[in-house]
Amino acid sequence: MIKRGVFLFLFLSASPVFAGDEKPPMLAHPYVLVTMLLMIAILYTYLLTAKKGKLPFIRTLPGLKAIDEAIGRATELGKPVLYLSGLGDVDNIQTLAALSILSHVAKKAAEYDTPLIMPSMYSVTMVTAQEVIKEAHLRAGRPDTYNPDNVYYVSDEQFAFVAHTNGVMERMRPAANIYMGAYFGESLILAETGHATGAIQIAGTAETSQLPFFVVACDYCLIGEELYAASAYLSQDAKQMGSIKAQDVVRLIVLGFILVGSILETVNLPHYADFFQKVLGGG
Amino acid sequence: MQRQIPMFIVFVSGLTMIVDYFFPRVPYIQGAREIFLNWGRIALTFAMILGIMNLLMSNLRKVALRKAGWIYNVILLGSFALTFYFAVQYKMVPSGNTFITHKGTDMGSSGTMSFASKIFLDVYTPLSGTIFSLVAFFIASAAFRAFRAKNIEAILLLSSAIVVMLGSIPFGDSLFAWLGLEHILGHRNFSWLSTQIQQIPMSAAQRAINFGVAFGMVFMSIKILTGIDRSYFGGGGE
Amino acid sequence: MSHDLGVWVAALLTLAALSFLYKDNLFYRIAENIFVGVSSAWVFATNIHSDLIDDMLLKAFPHAFHQPGPPDLKPLWGGLIGLLILSRLIPGWTSLSRWGIAFVVGFQTGIQLFGAIVGNVLLQLNSTIVPLFVPRNLSATLRNGLGTLGTFTSLSYFYFSREQKGWFGVVTRLGVWFLMISFGAAYGSTVMTRMSILIGRLQFLLSTWLGVIHT
């Protein structure tokens, strides 16, 4: 039964509608399309369920609890909070997740009347972050305390940005450093400098290669998808919470695929084994 | 309205890319990806002006108000002006140690080099390399701190780091023999052990992280395209 | 010792940047501000050349640059979008600026959406599914078994809608162990490449500048 089901999916998704040899097919990458539509369907199912008031249970991520504590600590010490949205521009989804998280951080900081410093590597990220923070101050009922000078552009050059940010950490001694978004070779330089200045450090990135450095050098680290989940979780919006649940459902499906696939592979069903290679051979 | 038009633009431009990918024969949309990428690059270069203006204005203001450390702002402004003046005159495509101007002249790394390429080679490159090289010190200090951690997770992290590190240096193999590990693991060494760790548990865990990242990215993308998540526009989620 | 002024400038800036390891100081601050000024100007100038002149103006108005070929006006749309983003410089025009940003966010999000499905879901699924038992090959069986267990438990660790307690807690704990081994291995494997970058800088100081060692 399971086998039949799997093969039906394979058959449906692996049959492109080719029109000729020269022209591109009418429908390219059908398997990707099926997967995408399936994910959209799952997402909307849970969005609607959540919207009806049936909020899913989502466990607390330790890194997120720490954000509020870190801002609180900065307030007690009378020191600023440093927020970095990574080394990606707004065309990177990680940066957008970082800006979403910023919206929460900025509101908390505004409520506590703690300055939030944000050097930025890109112009558009800078102006977008300014809007996010301004809006957060409005929501916190403190529009008067918004200071656009605290969000500023440094340089599009990775290490010039790092050189400046390191200097800021040493001079301003922020009590909390929050690094969210895409990071590359500089992650450890930032995190170690931050540690040396005695700041509480919370990081979150989906860059697999940089996770080890943040895990070692920071107090808390959101690993991979936790960065995206965090932006949804912090919004405390029903629809956003539903999307985390949907993410889990897709995970269960993938886990099921791995389990069933491995079993089928073990009992030696070559058709199944070749499936992904075949369908992906076309791009 | 203020938010609706941008949301609509996000949706349409995103959908165009999706249609272009799945239905390559749709008229007008065919090949839109390359065109959009080109437009995006041009648009973001225009947008750089916002950042550059922000940088110049804030530094000028600090100089004008004689704020503490204003002399550093003068240094920044001076190096900006000098570099921009010379760099804009010459279009330099760094290729090894030579540069090509927009007039098509090849310039060697010595003698005839323009002032702009001198700035690139003698200021930009060494500073970039040195700031990056700081990581070599930090990689040691962070690992040293990890030594003090006492839970099993930290021990696993540190042990696999040490094995992989020893596997990549010749000293590792001598140490392997000296420790007498050959009697237990046969004629294998740290580089073998390192390969096993990287190929089995490391790739397994990284696959899991990548799966998760994909789920997160896909759902975040859909939420952005459909306007469910617009907090990056300052909407606070809704 | 080098007689080249450029080498001296590079060496002094290298030392100034390295001095950060001791603490923030006058020399580091000078180097930092020079670097920010030089790099932002450099990137801006090269982008003007490559994106605005080459990719836009040269294509749209080839004759003005004495280039052959028919004009292609399409890149001017990129310029228009850029101007939209810039419009926030005019007070009260912020919302127009959002239109331009929305375009960049939208199309890049679309590209990353299917990119993630192909690269991180389907291709990975293909490499994760392996036989759990390989006849007469104990090492392959162990390797596949351990690999599948690792992916399975690590992926379970990220499951958000359940507390990590009881039997599920055991599974996720195992997943954390796999993750930690993976982080450690990745950490260890980068040590050498990072050291080589530092060695490169030291070589410059000791060989090119001071000439005390010969490479």
XYZ file of C-alpha atoms in Angstrom, chain B residues 52-202:
151
model
C 26.966 56.579 1.171
C 25.001 59.745 1.973
C 24.263 58.423 5.448
C 27.968 57.697 5.972
C 29.133 61.070 4.689
C 26.462 63.142 6.431
C 26.902 61.508 9.831
C 30.678 61.913 9.664
C 30.428 65.496 8.433
C 28.026 66.299 11.257
C 30.431 64.905 13.840
C 33.237 66.985 12.370
C 31.084 70.126 12.230
C 29.987 69.698 15.842
C 33.547 68.806 16.887
C 32.255 65.710 18.646
C 34.699 63.581 20.613
C 37.063 61.804 18.227
C 36.070 64.003 15.263
C 39.549 63.700 13.866
C 38.800 60.043 13.020
C 35.781 61.204 11.049
C 38.083 63.499 9.107
C 40.341 60.502 8.339
C 37.336 58.522 7.136
C 36.041 61.350 4.959
C 39.502 62.009 3.555
C 40.140 58.388 2.616
C 36.693 58.188 1.080
C 37.184 61.287 -1.046
C 40.654 60.286 -2.197
C 39.672 56.736 -3.115
C 36.459 57.731 -4.811
C 38.162 60.414 -6.880
C 40.794 58.059 -8.212
C 38.668 54.897 -8.400
C 35.918 56.531 -10.409
C 38.398 57.648 -13.052
C 39.706 54.175 -13.585
C 37.619 51.124 -13.930
C 39.715 48.431 -12.404
C 39.026 44.786 -12.764
C 41.338 43.102 -10.288
C 42.889 40.127 -11.995
C 45.869 38.747 -10.159
C 48.238 41.606 -9.653
C 47.187 43.567 -12.702
C 44.370 45.966 -13.307
C 42.590 46.919 -16.458
C 41.354 50.462 -16.859
C 38.201 51.289 -18.734
C 40.418 52.674 -21.424
C 41.647 49.155 -21.918
C 45.182 49.634 -20.668
C 46.820 46.824 -18.775
C 48.794 47.926 -15.814
C 51.410 45.901 -14.018
C 51.695 45.718 -10.231
C 54.712 48.045 -10.271
C 55.917 51.178 -12.010
C 53.026 52.284 -14.128
C 50.316 51.446 -11.642
C 47.684 54.105 -11.122
C 47.133 55.647 -7.726
C 43.775 53.891 -7.482
C 45.311 50.463 -7.861
C 47.971 51.414 -5.313
C 45.173 52.186 -2.843
C 43.607 48.826 -3.614
C 46.839 46.860 -3.254
C 48.472 48.719 -0.377
C 45.498 49.777 1.733
C 42.350 47.808 0.943
C 43.836 44.350 0.451
C 46.195 44.279 3.477
C 43.500 45.664 5.799
C 40.912 43.185 4.564
C 43.382 40.295 4.916
C 44.532 41.351 8.365
C 41.044 41.771 9.801
C 40.185 38.325 8.438
C 43.404 36.896 9.909
C 42.269 37.934 13.415
C 40.055 34.866 13.243
C 43.149 32.662 13.670
C 43.619 34.047 17.196
C 39.946 33.875 18.005
C 39.576 30.305 16.806
C 42.124 29.350 19.461
C 40.639 31.486 22.249
C 37.106 30.202 21.624
C 38.296 26.582 21.595
C 40.235 27.153 24.796
C 37.073 28.414 26.476
C 35.179 25.388 25.272
C 37.700 23.237 27.192
C 36.185 24.397 30.427
C 32.711 23.212 29.553
C 31.827 20.089 31.416
C 28.676 18.698 29.835
C 28.605 15.835 27.376
C 27.617 18.044 24.416
C 30.697 20.238 24.871
C 32.923 17.196 25.234
C 31.556 15.725 21.987
C 32.086 19.012 20.174
C 35.611 19.416 21.435
C 36.653 15.790 20.849
C 35.479 15.811 17.252
C 37.175 19.177 16.704
C 40.467 17.842 18.076
C 40.309 14.632 16.038
C 39.543 16.485 12.807
C 42.249 19.037 13.523
C 44.829 16.348 14.254
C 43.726 14.536 11.133
C 44.725 17.490 8.999
C 48.295 17.854 10.275
C 51.230 15.403 10.015
C 51.840 15.676 13.749
C 48.505 13.945 14.259
C 49.776 10.660 12.917
C 52.861 10.607 15.129
C 50.648 11.358 18.107
C 48.340 8.535 17.044
C 51.237 6.071 17.142
C 52.617 7.513 20.382
C 49.247 7.149 22.095
C 49.240 3.515 21.043
C 45.886 3.889 19.288
C 47.136 1.674 16.479
C 46.654 -1.347 18.759
C 42.967 -0.529 19.084
C 42.087 0.810 15.643
C 44.564 -1.161 13.547
C 46.576 0.574 10.862
C 44.447 3.651 10.820
C 45.236 7.154 11.918
C 43.680 10.491 12.805
C 43.099 11.415 9.201
C 41.095 8.203 8.754
C 39.140 8.940 11.917
C 38.644 12.542 10.787
C 37.290 11.396 7.416
C 34.872 9.016 9.151
C 33.574 11.767 11.439
C 33.127 14.166 8.549
C 31.478 11.619 6.297
C 29.114 10.008 8.779
C 27.875 12.053 11.773
C 28.850 15.439 10.377
